[in-house]
Amino acid sequence: MKAACGHVFKYGDNVDTDVIIPARYLNSSDPKELATHCMEDIDKDFVKNVKEGDIIVANKNFGCGSSREHAPISIKAAGVSCVIAETFARIFYRNAINIGLPIIECPDAAKEIEAGDEVEVNFDTGVITDKTKGTSYQGQAFPPFMQKIIDCEGLVNYINQK
């Protein structure tokens, strides 16, 4: 499985799906359209500043709220390569894996990594390296079958390849 490397956008606790992708945009299921509104209710400049490969870091309960798949789809389509959090809402965690968005739980990294830091994530080992600070953290690596789902860009593609 590939690694991720990018600059960090940092958020706090309880970032819910309504601020990840506001409900007023759910009339579209087009990933590119959803990406243009990703995080706009919590960070108006996110869409202007996010670059392909960047990383979101948040604290507890990222992705809480409704069970919409639009939230991880908008994050992935915006170019985010990985989300690191202390914890994820369980339905968001599952939806992210289902659409091929790598996410990793690591409480220490979530607390210590700051906005703008350059971070690298090795998905095979779960090691998260803050290249700005020169610190590393051990996150929870994905089991091989989940890595295959993410490598295939989601569960549907994974099943279709079988």
XYZ file of N, CA, C and O in Angstrom:
648
model
N 0.847 -1.176 0.000
C 0.000 0.000 0.000
C 0.889 1.234 0.000
O 1.949 1.251 0.591
N 0.429 2.260 -0.634
C 1.216 3.475 -0.759
C 1.306 4.245 0.552
O 0.557 4.005 1.483
N 2.206 5.197 0.585
C 2.328 6.108 1.716
C 1.679 7.432 1.330
O 1.404 7.696 0.168
N 1.421 8.246 2.326
C 0.875 9.583 2.104
C 1.863 10.598 2.640
O 2.551 10.345 3.623
N 1.936 11.736 1.976
C 2.793 12.817 2.453
C 2.154 14.136 2.045
O 1.800 14.317 0.880
N 1.990 15.028 3.010
C 1.392 16.319 2.704
C 1.388 17.239 3.894
O 1.869 16.889 4.976
N 0.847 18.426 3.685
C 0.738 19.403 4.752
C -0.588 19.223 5.476
O -1.580 18.786 4.892
N -0.597 19.595 6.745
C -1.706 19.299 7.631
C -2.701 20.451 7.741
O -2.320 21.611 7.883
N -3.976 20.058 7.698
C -5.091 20.910 8.096
C -5.568 20.333 9.417
O -5.878 19.136 9.491
N -5.604 21.138 10.467
C -5.887 20.633 11.824
C -7.246 21.106 12.309
O -7.596 22.275 12.172
N -7.998 20.162 12.891
C -9.323 20.444 13.436
C -9.450 19.814 14.810
O -8.652 18.966 15.194
N -10.474 20.192 15.553
C -10.655 19.746 16.930
C -11.517 18.509 17.066
O -11.547 17.637 16.201
N -12.266 18.466 18.161
C -13.154 17.354 18.482
C -14.475 17.474 17.725
O -14.914 18.571 17.388
N -15.107 16.332 17.517
C -16.489 16.261 17.029
C -16.727 16.994 15.712
O -17.734 17.692 15.561
N -15.820 16.834 14.767
C -16.049 17.390 13.430
C -17.085 16.498 12.769
O -16.814 15.345 12.442
N -18.301 17.034 12.624
C -19.378 16.184 12.144
C -19.535 16.260 10.624
O -18.990 17.138 9.964
N -20.300 15.326 10.107
C -20.465 15.225 8.659
C -21.149 16.455 8.072
O -20.963 16.757 6.897
N -21.910 17.190 8.886
C -22.568 18.403 8.398
C -21.596 19.542 8.138
O -21.889 20.416 7.327
N -20.449 19.553 8.826
C -19.448 20.572 8.497
C -18.439 20.059 7.475
O -17.811 20.844 6.781
N -18.295 18.737 7.386
C -17.421 18.186 6.345
C -18.028 18.474 4.971
O -17.344 18.957 4.073
N -19.304 18.170 4.820
C -20.032 18.512 3.597
C -21.452 18.916 4.012
O -22.257 18.061 4.406
N -21.735 20.208 3.986
C -23.042 20.691 4.435
C -24.205 20.061 3.669
O -24.118 19.806 2.465
N -25.291 19.823 4.382
C -26.463 19.146 3.814
C -27.023 19.861 2.589
O -27.580 19.219 1.706
N -26.829 21.175 2.509
C -27.382 21.916 1.361
C -26.754 21.508 0.035
O -27.265 21.855 -1.026
N -25.650 20.745 0.072
C -24.987 20.309 -1.162
C -25.211 18.836 -1.462
O -24.641 18.296 -2.408
N -26.044 18.182 -0.693
C -26.233 16.736 -0.861
C -27.127 16.373 -2.034
O -27.361 15.201 -2.279
N -27.596 17.369 -2.762
C -28.373 17.071 -3.965
C -27.464 16.596 -5.097
O -27.931 16.172 -6.135
N -26.159 16.647 -4.889
C -25.190 16.144 -5.865
C -24.467 14.933 -5.285
O -24.172 14.899 -4.092
N -24.165 13.978 -6.121
C -23.317 12.863 -5.706
C -22.011 12.857 -6.501
O -21.225 11.922 -6.399
N -21.784 13.930 -7.267
C -20.567 14.067 -8.056
C -19.401 14.429 -7.133
O -19.423 15.496 -6.508
N -18.390 13.567 -7.027
C -17.272 13.842 -6.121
C -16.605 15.198 -6.355
O -16.262 15.897 -5.392
N -16.422 15.590 -7.604
C -15.770 16.874 -7.884
C -16.600 18.044 -7.381
O -16.070 19.018 -6.854
N -17.909 17.960 -7.553
C -18.799 19.013 -7.045
C -18.780 19.046 -5.519
O -18.698 20.113 -4.911
N -18.848 17.886 -4.880
C -18.800 17.827 -3.419
C -17.491 18.405 -2.890
O -17.478 19.112 -1.884
N -16.396 18.131 -3.576
C -15.080 18.623 -3.139
C -15.021 20.141 -3.079
O -14.319 20.705 -2.242
N -15.782 20.816 -3.927
C -15.735 22.285 -3.946
C -16.383 22.898 -2.704
O -16.220 24.096 -2.464
N -17.071 22.076 -1.911
C -17.724 22.567 -0.693
C -17.200 21.881 0.566
O -17.701 22.130 1.661
N -16.182 21.059 0.418
C -15.636 20.299 1.542
C -15.111 21.237 2.635
O -14.366 22.176 2.354
N -15.541 21.021 3.837
C -15.105 21.722 5.052
C -15.477 23.208 5.087
O -15.057 23.915 5.990
N -16.282 23.682 4.163
C -16.512 25.126 4.071
C -17.198 25.729 5.292
O -16.995 26.910 5.589
N -17.974 24.963 6.033
C -18.635 25.516 7.208
C -17.744 25.562 8.441
O -18.098 26.182 9.443
N -16.594 24.915 8.387
C -15.650 24.943 9.506
C -14.351 25.655 9.117
O -13.621 26.156 9.966
N -14.061 25.707 7.804
C -12.810 26.290 7.314
C -13.051 26.815 5.898
O -12.879 26.110 4.917
N -13.444 28.076 5.817
C -13.835 28.662 4.517
C -12.714 28.630 3.480
O -12.976 28.614 2.284
N -11.462 28.600 3.921
C -10.335 28.623 2.993
C -9.800 27.236 2.654
O -8.854 27.112 1.875
N -10.385 26.188 3.218
C -9.879 24.839 2.982
C -9.778 24.512 1.496
O -8.730 24.098 1.013
N -10.855 24.707 0.770
C -10.896 24.322 -0.647
C -9.877 25.121 -1.461
O -9.279 24.594 -2.394
N -9.651 26.366 -1.096
C -8.673 27.198 -1.811
C -7.241 26.761 -1.524
O -6.365 26.917 -2.371
N -7.014 26.234 -0.322
C -5.649 25.953 0.119
C -5.225 24.494 0.050
O -4.032 24.206 0.033
N -6.169 23.570 0.039
C -5.806 22.155 0.036
C -5.131 21.789 -1.283
O -5.525 22.255 -2.354
N -4.083 20.979 -1.174
C -3.360 20.495 -2.343
C -3.421 18.970 -2.347
O -3.573 18.331 -1.314
N -3.309 18.405 -3.527
C -3.298 16.946 -3.675
C -2.266 16.346 -2.722
O -1.107 16.763 -2.711
N -2.698 15.399 -1.900
C -1.799 14.726 -0.976
C -1.839 15.262 0.444
O -1.278 14.642 1.352
N -2.472 16.417 0.663
C -2.525 16.977 2.009
C -3.273 16.050 2.956
O -3.963 15.111 2.535
N -3.133 16.329 4.252
C -3.621 15.439 5.303
C -4.467 16.235 6.289
O -4.116 17.356 6.648
N -5.566 15.661 6.707
C -6.377 16.236 7.783
C -6.016 15.527 9.078
O -5.934 14.296 9.116
N -5.806 16.321 10.131
C -5.578 15.778 11.468
C -6.638 16.383 12.383
O -6.875 17.591 12.343
N -7.274 15.539 13.176
C -8.328 16.003 14.083
C -8.230 15.249 15.400
O -7.496 14.268 15.519
N -8.995 15.713 16.357
C -8.979 15.081 17.666
C -10.004 13.961 17.743
O -10.034 13.103 16.887
N -10.886 13.996 18.730
C -11.821 12.897 18.982
C -13.056 12.959 18.104
O -13.543 14.022 17.773
N -13.557 11.786 17.740
C -14.874 11.600 17.139
C -15.028 12.280 15.775
O -16.081 12.825 15.470
N -13.998 12.223 14.949
C -14.077 12.814 13.613
C -15.116 12.065 12.788
O -15.149 10.840 12.765
N -15.981 12.817 12.100
C -16.986 12.220 11.229
C -18.263 11.814 11.929
O -19.043 11.033 11.389
N -18.504 12.364 13.118
C -19.748 12.044 13.821
C -20.928 12.661 13.073
O -20.755 13.447 12.154
N -22.116 12.304 13.473
C -23.309 12.849 12.828
C -23.959 11.820 11.935
O -24.002 10.642 12.259
N -24.429 12.265 10.803
C -25.177 11.373 9.918
C -24.262 10.356 9.241
O -23.049 10.493 9.239
N -24.877 9.380 8.637
C -24.124 8.266 8.045
C -23.795 8.479 6.571
O -23.399 7.554 5.892
N -23.927 9.698 6.078
C -23.745 9.953 4.650
C -22.330 9.626 4.159
O -21.346 10.008 4.777
N -22.259 8.922 3.033
C -20.965 8.647 2.394
C -20.394 9.895 1.730
O -19.218 9.927 1.394
N -21.211 10.911 1.543
C -20.760 12.144 0.903
C -19.565 12.758 1.638
O -18.712 13.394 1.016
N -19.503 12.592 2.972
C -18.436 13.221 3.755
C -17.048 12.684 3.364
O -16.182 13.461 2.954
N -16.797 11.382 3.453
C -15.476 10.919 3.027
C -15.232 11.095 1.527
O -14.096 11.333 1.104
N -16.293 11.021 0.724
C -16.124 11.240 -0.718
C -15.630 12.656 -0.982
O -14.712 12.866 -1.778
N -16.206 13.644 -0.298
C -15.788 15.039 -0.521
C -14.349 15.261 -0.079
O -13.595 15.983 -0.740
N -13.951 14.634 1.013
C -12.573 14.767 1.505
C -11.593 14.175 0.495
O -10.598 14.799 0.123
N -11.886 12.964 0.053
C -11.006 12.297 -0.914
C -10.936 13.070 -2.220
O -9.858 13.286 -2.781
N -12.083 13.528 -2.714
C -12.128 14.259 -3.984
C -11.443 15.619 -3.896
O -10.977 16.143 -4.907
N -11.348 16.175 -2.689
C -10.647 17.446 -2.505
C -9.133 17.270 -2.601
O -8.395 18.257 -2.689
N -8.667 16.016 -2.590
C -7.237 15.750 -2.719
C -6.557 15.273 -1.447
O -5.360 15.007 -1.440
N -7.302 15.161 -0.366
C -6.736 14.716 0.907
C -6.320 13.251 0.785
O -7.100 12.415 0.329
N -5.092 12.962 1.193
C -4.569 11.601 1.052
C -4.811 10.728 2.271
O -4.715 9.498 2.187
N -5.116 11.351 3.410
C -5.278 10.591 4.642
C -5.908 11.494 5.698
O -5.673 12.704 5.698
N -6.680 10.890 6.585
C -7.174 11.585 7.769
C -6.639 10.851 8.982
O -6.757 9.629 9.090
N -6.022 11.608 9.891
C -5.512 11.076 11.150
C -6.361 11.686 12.256
O -6.595 12.898 12.260
N -6.815 10.866 13.186
C -7.588 11.387 14.312
C -7.345 10.535 15.546
O -6.882 9.397 15.453
N -7.676 11.131 16.677
C -7.610 10.367 17.921
C -8.619 9.220 17.860
O -8.298 8.079 18.166
N -9.847 9.536 17.430
C -10.878 8.527 17.194
C -11.770 8.993 16.058
O -11.851 10.187 15.763
N -12.446 8.041 15.439
C -13.410 8.309 14.370
C -14.777 7.792 14.790
O -14.872 6.775 15.488
N -15.820 8.460 14.325
C -17.150 7.884 14.451
C -17.150 6.595 13.629
O -16.590 6.545 12.526
N -17.748 5.554 14.165
C -17.664 4.225 13.533
C -18.232 4.216 12.116
O -17.656 3.604 11.219
N -19.341 4.872 11.863
C -19.920 4.838 10.515
C -19.040 5.600 9.535
O -18.879 5.193 8.385
N -18.415 6.698 9.970
C -17.496 7.426 9.103
C -16.291 6.538 8.783
O -15.839 6.482 7.637
N -15.787 5.847 9.783
C -14.641 4.947 9.587
C -14.965 3.932 8.490
O -14.204 3.753 7.543
N -16.112 3.317 8.607
C -16.500 2.298 7.627
C -16.728 2.898 6.240
O -16.299 2.349 5.233
N -17.397 4.052 6.188
C -17.628 4.704 4.903
C -16.313 5.105 4.236
O -16.177 5.000 3.016
N -15.357 5.578 5.027
C -14.063 5.970 4.467
C -13.368 4.773 3.820
O -12.871 4.867 2.694
N -13.349 3.651 4.510
C -12.740 2.438 3.948
C -13.497 2.023 2.689
O -12.897 1.698 1.662
N -14.819 2.063 2.745
C -15.638 1.639 1.602
C -15.374 2.453 0.347
O -15.533 1.937 -0.764
N -14.998 3.729 0.483
C -14.749 4.551 -0.704
C -13.251 4.714 -0.984
O -12.876 5.394 -1.926
N -12.394 4.078 -0.173
C -10.962 4.089 -0.442
C -10.215 5.294 0.112
O -9.173 5.666 -0.409
N -10.729 5.914 1.191
C -10.027 7.013 1.852
C -9.273 6.458 3.050
O -9.889 5.988 4.009
N -7.945 6.513 3.033
C -7.180 6.016 4.183
C -7.386 6.900 5.417
O -7.290 8.124 5.338
N -7.679 6.263 6.529
C -7.796 6.956 7.804
C -7.024 6.152 8.838
O -6.905 4.932 8.730
N -6.487 6.845 9.822
C -5.670 6.148 10.811
C -5.863 6.788 12.178
O -5.853 8.007 12.307
N -6.086 5.954 13.176
C -6.247 6.437 14.542
C -4.899 6.451 15.240
O -4.170 5.458 15.218
N -4.594 7.596 15.859
C -3.359 7.725 16.624
C -3.512 8.922 17.555
O -3.315 10.071 17.143
N -3.874 8.677 18.820
C -4.105 9.773 19.754
C -2.921 10.728 19.923
O -3.109 11.949 19.941
N -1.704 10.209 20.034
C -0.542 11.083 20.234
C -0.308 11.987 19.036
O -0.065 13.188 19.188
N -0.383 11.436 17.841
C -0.186 12.242 16.632
C -1.277 13.306 16.528
O -1.002 14.468 16.211
N -2.517 12.915 16.818
C -3.632 13.857 16.730
C -3.448 15.033 17.686
O -3.798 16.167 17.351
N -2.882 14.783 18.839
C -2.686 15.841 19.830
C -1.500 16.741 19.492
O -1.531 17.943 19.735
N -0.426 16.160 18.945
C 0.832 16.901 18.823
C 1.089 17.520 17.455
O 1.785 18.530 17.352
N 0.565 16.944 16.397
C 0.782 17.493 15.059
C -0.007 18.789 14.929
O -1.146 18.877 15.386
N 0.597 19.789 14.297
C -0.033 21.098 14.176
C -0.344 21.438 12.720
O 0.254 20.879 11.799
N -1.248 22.370 12.548
C -1.609 22.849 11.205
C -0.356 23.318 10.488
O 0.494 24.000 11.067
N -0.239 22.934 9.228
C 0.895 23.341 8.412
C 2.089 22.409 8.461
O 2.972 22.491 7.605
N 2.156 21.524 9.453
C 3.267 20.573 9.523
C 3.249 19.682 8.287
O 2.183 19.375 7.743
N 4.432 19.255 7.864
C 4.527 18.273 6.789
C 4.592 16.896 7.427
O 5.452 16.632 8.274
N 3.663 16.032 7.028
C 3.516 14.721 7.661
C 3.542 13.630 6.609
O 3.011 13.789 5.518
N 4.174 12.517 6.966
C 4.215 11.332 6.118
C 3.600 10.168 6.879
O 3.864 10.007 8.072
N 2.793 9.375 6.188
C 2.148 8.216 6.798
C 2.512 6.980 6.000
O 2.299 6.933 4.790
N 3.057 5.983 6.678
C 3.344 4.692 6.062
C 2.180 3.772 6.406
O 2.022 3.367 7.555
N 1.354 3.462 5.424
C 0.154 2.677 5.685
C 0.464 1.221 6.020
O -0.318 0.564 6.697
N 1.601 0.713 5.564
C 1.953 -0.676 5.854
C 2.312 -0.874 7.317
O 2.002 -1.903 7.907
N 2.990 0.109 7.908
C 3.451 -0.019 9.293
C 2.613 0.776 10.287
O 2.674 0.521 11.485
N 1.883 1.770 9.800
C 1.132 2.658 10.681
C 1.971 3.781 11.261
O 1.491 4.556 12.084
N 3.224 3.901 10.833
C 4.102 4.952 11.359
C 3.754 6.288 10.717
O 3.674 6.405 9.486
N 3.546 7.273 11.570
C 3.248 8.645 11.157
C 4.453 9.487 11.538
O 4.852 9.504 12.703
N 5.032 10.167 10.555
C 6.222 10.985 10.814
C 5.904 12.448 10.558
O 5.504 12.814 9.450
N 6.083 13.269 11.592
C 5.964 14.717 11.448
C 7.337 15.209 11.009
O 8.251 15.332 11.825
N 7.486 15.436 9.708
C 8.784 15.827 9.152
C 9.176 17.238 9.592
O 10.351 17.565 9.633
N 8.208 18.065 9.940
C 8.494 19.414 10.409
C 9.169 19.370 11.778
O 10.138 20.093 12.017
N 8.673 18.520 12.657
C 9.184 18.444 14.029
C 10.214 17.334 14.232
O 10.872 17.288 15.267
N 10.280 16.395 13.272
C 11.204 15.276 13.427
C 10.731 14.245 14.433
O 11.546 13.560 15.049
N 9.423 14.116 14.604
C 8.870 13.143 15.543
C 8.070 12.086 14.796
O 7.534 12.346 13.728
N 8.017 10.903 15.390
C 7.247 9.801 14.803
C 6.281 9.244 15.823
O 6.525 9.298 17.033
N 5.186 8.689 15.316
C 4.134 8.131 16.146
C 3.714 6.793 15.555
O 3.735 6.616 14.348
N 3.317 5.881 16.416
C 2.838 4.589 15.942
C 1.318 4.589 15.916
O 0.661 4.543 16.945
N 0.771 4.660 14.713
C -0.671 4.560 14.535
C -1.054 3.121 14.302
O -0.201 2.232 14.232
N -2.343 2.887 14.170
C -2.842 1.546 13.939
C -2.819 1.253 12.439
O -3.531 1.885 11.668
N -1.976 0.307 12.048
C -1.885 -0.080 10.636
C -3.136 -0.850 10.218
O -3.790 -1.488 11.040
N -3.458 -0.762 8.925
C -4.584 -1.518 8.397
C -4.199 -2.966 8.190
O -3.087 -3.259 7.729
N -5.110 -3.898 8.450
C -4.841 -5.286 8.072
C -4.772 -5.388 6.550
O -5.327 -4.536 5.840
N -4.092 -6.406 6.032
C -3.891 -6.524 4.582
C -5.183 -6.448 3.747
O -5.192 -5.812 2.699
N -6.275 -7.052 4.199
C -7.498 -7.021 3.386
C -8.051 -5.597 3.277
O -8.578 -5.218 2.237
N -7.901 -4.780 4.328
C -8.367 -3.399 4.249
C -7.450 -2.567 3.358
O -7.914 -1.675 2.638
N -6.162 -2.861 3.379
C -5.233 -2.172 2.481
C -5.606 -2.450 1.025
O -5.546 -1.547 0.187
N -6.000 -3.673 0.739
C -6.403 -4.014 -0.636
C -7.645 -3.237 -1.059
O -7.737 -2.788 -2.199
N -8.594 -3.083 -0.148
C -9.804 -2.309 -0.457
C -9.426 -0.865 -0.774
O -9.885 -0.293 -1.766
N -8.574 -0.270 0.039
C -8.159 1.115 -0.183
C -7.345 1.228 -1.472
O -7.548 2.155 -2.254
N -6.436 0.284 -1.708
C -5.638 0.294 -2.947
C -6.510 0.229 -4.189
O -6.175 0.802 -5.226
N -7.644 -0.457 -4.100
C -8.560 -0.584 -5.233
C -9.484 0.622 -5.367
O -10.394 0.606 -6.194
N -9.274 1.648 -4.555
C -10.112 2.856 -4.563
C -11.510 2.582 -4.047
O -12.462 3.248 -4.422
N -11.661 1.565 -3.189
C -12.935 1.327 -2.544
C -13.444 -0.087 -2.677
O -12.931 -0.894 -3.452
N -14.453 -0.377 -1.892
C -15.003 -1.720 -1.790
C -15.625 -2.220 -3.098
O -15.421 -3.369 -3.485
N -16.347 -1.364 -3.797
C -16.998 -1.790 -5.042
C -15.947 -2.229 -6.065
O -16.077 -3.302 -6.681
N -14.904 -1.448 -6.237
C -13.839 -1.820 -7.171
C -13.129 -3.093 -6.725
O -12.762 -3.925 -7.554
N -12.930 -3.233 -5.423
C -12.303 -4.425 -4.874
C -13.133 -5.671 -5.211
O -12.610 -6.682 -5.680
N -14.435 -5.569 -5.003
C -15.327 -6.710 -5.293
C -15.336 -7.006 -6.792
O -15.295 -8.159 -7.209
N -15.378 -5.952 -7.605
C -15.395 -6.148 -9.052
C -14.117 -6.808 -9.567
O -14.152 -7.483 -10.594
N -13.017 -6.629 -8.878
C -11.762 -7.256 -9.293
C -11.680 -8.710 -8.881
O -10.852 -9.457 -9.380
N -12.504 -9.121 -7.955
C -12.462 -10.506 -7.453
C -13.156 -11.467 -8.392
O -14.046 -11.323 -9.070
